[in-house]
Structures are given as C-alpha cells and as structure tokens.
Short mmCIF file of C-alpha atoms in Angstrom, two decimals:
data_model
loop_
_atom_site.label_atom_id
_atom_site.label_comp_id
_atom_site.label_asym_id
_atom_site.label_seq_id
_atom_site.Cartn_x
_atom_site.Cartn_y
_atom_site.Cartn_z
CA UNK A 289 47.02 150.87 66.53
CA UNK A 290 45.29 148.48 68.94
CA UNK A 291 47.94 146.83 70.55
CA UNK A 292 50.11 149.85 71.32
CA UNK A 293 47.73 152.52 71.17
CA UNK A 294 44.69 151.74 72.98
CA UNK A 295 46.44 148.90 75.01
CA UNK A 296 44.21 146.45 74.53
CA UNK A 297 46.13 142.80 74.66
CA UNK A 298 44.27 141.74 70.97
CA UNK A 299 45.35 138.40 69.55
CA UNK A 300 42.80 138.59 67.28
CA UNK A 301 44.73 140.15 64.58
CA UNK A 302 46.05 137.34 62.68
CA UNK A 303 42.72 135.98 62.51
CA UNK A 304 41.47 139.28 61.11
CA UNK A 305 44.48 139.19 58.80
CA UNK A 306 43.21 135.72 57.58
CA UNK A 307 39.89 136.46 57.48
CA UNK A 308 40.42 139.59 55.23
CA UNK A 309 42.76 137.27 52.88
CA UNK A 310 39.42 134.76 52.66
CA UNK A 311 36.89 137.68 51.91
CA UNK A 312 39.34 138.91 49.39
CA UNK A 313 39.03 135.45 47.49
CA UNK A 314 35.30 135.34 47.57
CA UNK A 315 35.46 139.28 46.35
CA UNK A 316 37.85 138.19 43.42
CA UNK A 317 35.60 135.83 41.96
CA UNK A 318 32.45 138.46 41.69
CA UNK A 319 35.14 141.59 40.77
CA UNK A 320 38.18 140.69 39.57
CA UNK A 321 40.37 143.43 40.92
CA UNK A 322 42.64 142.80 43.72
CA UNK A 323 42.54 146.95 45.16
CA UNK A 324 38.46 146.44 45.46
CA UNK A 325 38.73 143.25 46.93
CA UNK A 326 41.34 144.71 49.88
CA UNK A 327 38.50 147.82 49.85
CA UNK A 328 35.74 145.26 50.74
CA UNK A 329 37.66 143.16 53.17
CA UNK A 330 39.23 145.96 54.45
CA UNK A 331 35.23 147.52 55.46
CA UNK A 332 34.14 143.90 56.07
CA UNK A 333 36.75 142.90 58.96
CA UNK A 334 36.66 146.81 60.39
CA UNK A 335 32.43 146.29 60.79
CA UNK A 336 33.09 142.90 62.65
CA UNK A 337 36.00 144.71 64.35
CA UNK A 338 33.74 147.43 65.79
CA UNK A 339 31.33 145.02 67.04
CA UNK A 340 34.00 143.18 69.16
CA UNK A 341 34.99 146.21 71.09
CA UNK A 342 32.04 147.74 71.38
CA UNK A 343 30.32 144.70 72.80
CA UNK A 344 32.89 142.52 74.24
CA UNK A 345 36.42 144.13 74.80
CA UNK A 346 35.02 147.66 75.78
CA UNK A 347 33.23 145.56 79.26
CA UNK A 348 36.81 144.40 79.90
CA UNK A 349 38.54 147.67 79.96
CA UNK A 350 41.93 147.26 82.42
CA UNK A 351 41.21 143.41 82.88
CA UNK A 352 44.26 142.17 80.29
CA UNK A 353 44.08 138.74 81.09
CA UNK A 354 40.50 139.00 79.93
CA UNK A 355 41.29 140.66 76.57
CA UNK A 356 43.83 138.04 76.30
CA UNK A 357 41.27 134.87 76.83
CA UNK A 358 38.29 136.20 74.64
CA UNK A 359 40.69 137.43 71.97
CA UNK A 360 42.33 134.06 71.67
CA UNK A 361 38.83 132.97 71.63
CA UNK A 362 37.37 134.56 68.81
CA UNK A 363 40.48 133.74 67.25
CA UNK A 364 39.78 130.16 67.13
CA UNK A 365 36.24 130.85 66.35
CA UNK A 366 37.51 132.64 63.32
CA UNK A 367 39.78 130.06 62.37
CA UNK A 368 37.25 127.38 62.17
CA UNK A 369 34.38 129.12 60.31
CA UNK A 370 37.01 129.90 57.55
CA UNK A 371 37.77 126.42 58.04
CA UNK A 372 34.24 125.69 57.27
CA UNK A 373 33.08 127.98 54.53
CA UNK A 374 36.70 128.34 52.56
CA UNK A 375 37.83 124.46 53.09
CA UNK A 376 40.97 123.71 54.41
CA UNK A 377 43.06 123.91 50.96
CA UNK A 378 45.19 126.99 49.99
CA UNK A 379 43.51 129.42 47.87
CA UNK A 380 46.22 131.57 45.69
CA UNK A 381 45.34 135.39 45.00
CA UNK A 382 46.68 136.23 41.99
CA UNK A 383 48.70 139.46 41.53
CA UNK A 384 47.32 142.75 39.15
CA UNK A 385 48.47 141.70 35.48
CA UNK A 386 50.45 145.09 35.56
CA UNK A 387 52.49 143.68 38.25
CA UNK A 388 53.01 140.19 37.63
CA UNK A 389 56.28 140.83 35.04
CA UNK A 390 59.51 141.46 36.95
CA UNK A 391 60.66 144.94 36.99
CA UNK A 392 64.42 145.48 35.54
CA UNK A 393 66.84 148.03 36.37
CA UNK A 394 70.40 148.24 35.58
CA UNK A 395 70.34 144.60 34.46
CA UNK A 396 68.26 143.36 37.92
CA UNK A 397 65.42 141.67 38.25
CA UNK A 398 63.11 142.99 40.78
CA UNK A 399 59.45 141.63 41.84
CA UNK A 400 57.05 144.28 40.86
CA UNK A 401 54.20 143.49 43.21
CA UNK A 402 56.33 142.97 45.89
CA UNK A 403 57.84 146.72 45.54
CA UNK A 404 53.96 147.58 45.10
CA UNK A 405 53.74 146.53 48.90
CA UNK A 406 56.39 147.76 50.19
CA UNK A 407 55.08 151.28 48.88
CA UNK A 408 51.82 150.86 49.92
CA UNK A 409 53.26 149.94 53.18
CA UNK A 410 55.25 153.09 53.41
CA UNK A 411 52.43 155.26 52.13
CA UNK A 412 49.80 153.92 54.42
CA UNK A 413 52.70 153.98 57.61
CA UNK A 414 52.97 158.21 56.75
CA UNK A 415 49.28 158.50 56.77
CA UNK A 416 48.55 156.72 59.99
CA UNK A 417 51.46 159.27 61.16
CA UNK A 418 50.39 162.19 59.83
CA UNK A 419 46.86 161.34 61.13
CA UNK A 420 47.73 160.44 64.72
CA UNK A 421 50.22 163.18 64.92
CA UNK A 422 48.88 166.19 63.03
CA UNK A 423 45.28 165.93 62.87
CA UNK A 424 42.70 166.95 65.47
CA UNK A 425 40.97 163.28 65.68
CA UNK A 426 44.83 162.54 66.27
CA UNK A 427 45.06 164.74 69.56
CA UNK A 428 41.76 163.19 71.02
CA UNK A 429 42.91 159.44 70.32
CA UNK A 430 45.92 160.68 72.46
CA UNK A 431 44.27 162.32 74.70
CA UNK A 432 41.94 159.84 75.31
CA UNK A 433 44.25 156.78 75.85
CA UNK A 434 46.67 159.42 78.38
CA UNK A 435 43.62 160.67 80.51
CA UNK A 436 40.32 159.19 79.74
CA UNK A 437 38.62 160.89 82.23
CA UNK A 438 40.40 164.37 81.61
CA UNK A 439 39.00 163.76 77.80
CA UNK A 440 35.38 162.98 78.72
CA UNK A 441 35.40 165.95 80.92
CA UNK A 442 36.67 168.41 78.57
CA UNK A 443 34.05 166.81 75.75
CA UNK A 444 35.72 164.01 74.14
CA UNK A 445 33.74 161.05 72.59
CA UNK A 446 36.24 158.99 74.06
CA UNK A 447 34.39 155.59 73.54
CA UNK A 448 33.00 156.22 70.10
CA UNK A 449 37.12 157.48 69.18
CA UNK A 450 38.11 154.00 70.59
CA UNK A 451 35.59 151.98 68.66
CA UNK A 452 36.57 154.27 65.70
CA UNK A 453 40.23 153.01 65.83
CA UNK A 454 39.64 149.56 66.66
CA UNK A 455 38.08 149.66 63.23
CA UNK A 456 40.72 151.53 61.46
CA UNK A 457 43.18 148.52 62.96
CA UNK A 458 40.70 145.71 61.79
CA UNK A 459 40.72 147.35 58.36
CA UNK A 460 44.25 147.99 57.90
CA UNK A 461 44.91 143.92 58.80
CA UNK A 462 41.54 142.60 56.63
CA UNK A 463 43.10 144.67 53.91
CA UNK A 464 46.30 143.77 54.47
CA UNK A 465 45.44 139.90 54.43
CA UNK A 466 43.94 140.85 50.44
CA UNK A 467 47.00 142.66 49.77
CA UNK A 468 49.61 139.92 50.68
CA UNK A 469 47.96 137.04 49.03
CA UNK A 470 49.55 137.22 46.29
CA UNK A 471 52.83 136.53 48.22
CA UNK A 472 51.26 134.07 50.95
CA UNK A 473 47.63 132.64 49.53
CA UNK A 474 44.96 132.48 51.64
CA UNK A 475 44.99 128.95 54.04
CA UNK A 476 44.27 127.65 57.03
CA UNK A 477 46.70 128.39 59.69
CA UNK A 478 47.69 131.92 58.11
CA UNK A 479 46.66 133.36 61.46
CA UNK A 480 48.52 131.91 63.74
CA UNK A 481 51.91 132.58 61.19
CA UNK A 482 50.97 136.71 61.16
CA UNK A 483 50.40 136.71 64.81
CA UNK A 484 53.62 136.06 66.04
CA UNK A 485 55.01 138.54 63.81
CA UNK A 486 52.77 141.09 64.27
CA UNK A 487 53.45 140.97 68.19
CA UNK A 488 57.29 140.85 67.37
CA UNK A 489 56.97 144.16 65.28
CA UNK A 490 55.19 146.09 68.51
CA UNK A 491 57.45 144.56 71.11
CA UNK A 492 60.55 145.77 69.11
CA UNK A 493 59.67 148.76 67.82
CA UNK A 494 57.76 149.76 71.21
CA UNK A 495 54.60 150.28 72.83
CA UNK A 496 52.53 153.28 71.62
CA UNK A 497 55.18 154.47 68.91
CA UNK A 498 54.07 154.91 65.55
CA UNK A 499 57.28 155.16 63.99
CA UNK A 500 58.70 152.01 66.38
CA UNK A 501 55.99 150.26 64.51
CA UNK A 502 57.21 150.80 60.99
CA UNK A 503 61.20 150.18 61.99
CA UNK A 504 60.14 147.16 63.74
CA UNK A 505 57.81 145.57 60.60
CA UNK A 506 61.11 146.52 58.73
CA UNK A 507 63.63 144.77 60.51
CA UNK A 508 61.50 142.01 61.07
CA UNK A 509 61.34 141.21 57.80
CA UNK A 510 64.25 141.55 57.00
CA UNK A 511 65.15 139.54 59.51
CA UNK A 512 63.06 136.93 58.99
CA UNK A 513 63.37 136.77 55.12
CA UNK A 514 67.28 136.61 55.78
CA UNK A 515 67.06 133.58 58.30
CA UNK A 516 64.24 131.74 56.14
CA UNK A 517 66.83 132.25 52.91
CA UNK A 518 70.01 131.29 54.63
CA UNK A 519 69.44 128.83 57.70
CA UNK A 520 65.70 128.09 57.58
CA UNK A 521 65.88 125.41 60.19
CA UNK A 522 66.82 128.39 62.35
CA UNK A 523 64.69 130.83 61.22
CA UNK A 524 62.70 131.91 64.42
CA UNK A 525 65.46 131.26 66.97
CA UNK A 526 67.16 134.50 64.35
CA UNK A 527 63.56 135.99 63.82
CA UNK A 528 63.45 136.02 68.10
CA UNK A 529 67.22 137.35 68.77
CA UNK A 530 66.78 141.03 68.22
CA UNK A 531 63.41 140.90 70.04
CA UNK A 532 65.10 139.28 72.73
CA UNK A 533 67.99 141.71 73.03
CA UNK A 534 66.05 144.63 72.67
CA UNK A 535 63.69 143.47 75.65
CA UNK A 536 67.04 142.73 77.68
CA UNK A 537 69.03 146.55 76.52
CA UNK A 538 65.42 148.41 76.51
CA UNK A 539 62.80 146.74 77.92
CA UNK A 540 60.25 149.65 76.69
CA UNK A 541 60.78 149.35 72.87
CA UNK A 542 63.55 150.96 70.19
CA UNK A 543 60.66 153.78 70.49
CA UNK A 544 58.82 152.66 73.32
CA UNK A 545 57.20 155.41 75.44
CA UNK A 546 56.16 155.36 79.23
CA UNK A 547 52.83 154.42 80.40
CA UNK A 548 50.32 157.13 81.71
#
C-alpha cells in the first residue's frame, strides 16, 4: 500500500509491525482477547502513521533518499522506546483457546491458528483488492498517485486520500504485528526481521500490483519456511534467489507495472 502504491521509500514498516505486536501485549493484559487487541493496535499504529506523513514524509514528496533517511530514523526511534517501555525480553502472545488444539483431517495434524492467518490473510488481501479496484475511493487513490495534478484539478482530496492510506498501511502492519505473535512473540529486533521480508514481497511481486503483493508474501514464505526447515544455515542466500532472478528476468516485478 505504501511502498508500491504511493511510492514512498518507507522502512518504517517493520517498526510499525513491532510496535503493533508491543501494543497488542499491553492490550492483552487489560482485555484478554487477541482480535481486540489487533483492533487497538491496528487504530493505534494507523494514528501515529498519519502523523508521519502528514507532517514529515508529505514535505519530502519526490526526494527518496529523504524518505529513506527519516524512515530509517524513526525506525530506530521506535525500536528503542519499545526497548525502553517493553524491556528487552521476549513477550509471547498467546493464541485464542479455540485455536490453540491442532486441527485433524484425514489423520493430519494441522496448526489451527496458523490456518486462522493464512485466512485472514487471504480475506483481508481480497478486500484491499476489491477496494482499490472496484470502489470509488479506489479510482481516486489511482488517480491520484498517476496524475496528482490532473486529480486536484478535477476535485480530488488528493493529500487527505494519501494520508488516508498511509493509515490503512500502518494499520494493516500494527495489526498484523498482534496477529502473528502468537507465531513470533513480541521482542526486540522483530523489526528489523519483518523488514527485509516485507521489501522482498514488493520487489517480487512488483511495484504498484496488488495481486504481485499477495503471490509474492506467498512464495516468500514458502520460501523461506522451506530453507529455514531444510538448510537453515542457508536460509536467506534461498530466501534472496528468486528475488534475485526475478530482478535479473523482470526487473519491474512478476506484476510490476510502469511508472507514470
């Protein structure tokens, strides 16, 4: 949404993804209910989210290297005031009691929470789709990032749309970082391990593409899980391959699509 969308270079994201997962702990202990703990993060992260770009990034529209620097920058600061108020130990999320038991079928064992994600993933992937795609507020955002002056011309709160899904993107990681904590905890460092990935997932699935997105989070995990489970001394150099040769084949993206 960020990255691709609005092209703005944000390595922010895995701190927002941490930051979210730290929320989400502090949430659990007033409400113990993992769904209203990703709902709180997911508002909390999107409100500091708006504030970034509509104070800081927005002044650096077109300067990339900028984006780049303060990004990184806020990163860091994130990283240490979790370090601060959350300490620097791992803090475990526990899973819904309704998905903790294994779910059999045909004699297999399969994690239950873990196919929880993986749906939630898929349902939330159709809706950013269907929104971007098939809704009015869908044709400004695209209108907007192909011809921002065209848009303001013809009457589009261009600004206010790009503040609107900076947000969204801020939200979908905070609650994302609640949402995976059951698999990964919450600890120091958890930022700069969703980063990389997260940049890996737009790079191969392309630039601006939607549906590059989604096939790119799903081959990289699968990638990623197969190289950590069979040769985990090698597991970025095989995380890095198919980014690499899809860079070299199509330098745009599996779904890439030109610039404006």
């Amino acid at each position: 949404m960020i990255f691709g969308l609005m092209r703005i270079a944000n390595l922010t994201h895995g701190a927002l993804f941490m930051l979210g997962a730290y929320i989400g702990t502090s949430t659990l202990k007033v409400v113990p209910n993992l769904w209203l703990a990703a709902l709180v993060a997911g508002l909390v992260v999107a409100a500091f989210g708006g504030l970034v770009e509509r104070f800081i990034l927005r002044r650096l529209g077109g300067n990339v290297l900028g984006q780049v620097l303060v990004t990184l920058g806020i990163s860091f600061i994130l990283a240490d005031f979790c370090l601060v108020v959350w300490g620097g130990d791992p803090i475990p999320i526990p899973a819904p009691p309704a998905l903790q038991q294994p779910l059999r079928v045909a004699g297999f064992a399969f994690p239950a929470y873990r196919l929880a994600v993986v749906a939630i993933a898929v349902a939330t992937a159709i809706a950013l789709y269907l929104l971007m795609e098939r809704t009015r507020l869908g044709a400004m955002i695209r209108a907007g990032v192909d011809d921002m002056d065209m848009a303001r011309a013809v009457g589009i709160p261009v600004s206010r749309l790009f503040t609107t899904v900076f947000c969204l993107g801020a939200a979908l990681a905070g609650a994302a970082g609640v949402i995976a904590g059951p698999i990964m905890s919450a600890y120091p460092g958890l930022d700069a391990d969703m980063l990389p990935l997260a940049l890996i997932v737009v790079i191969l699935g392309g630039v601006g593409s939607l549906v590059g997105a989604f096939v790119g989070a799903f081959v990289t995990g699968f990638v990623y899980t197969f190289g950590v489970a069979r040769l985990p001394e090698l597991a970025y150099v095989i995380l890095f391959l198919p980014m690499i040769l899809v860079i070299a084949f199509r330098p745009r993206g599996l779904f890439g699509k030109h610039a404006a």
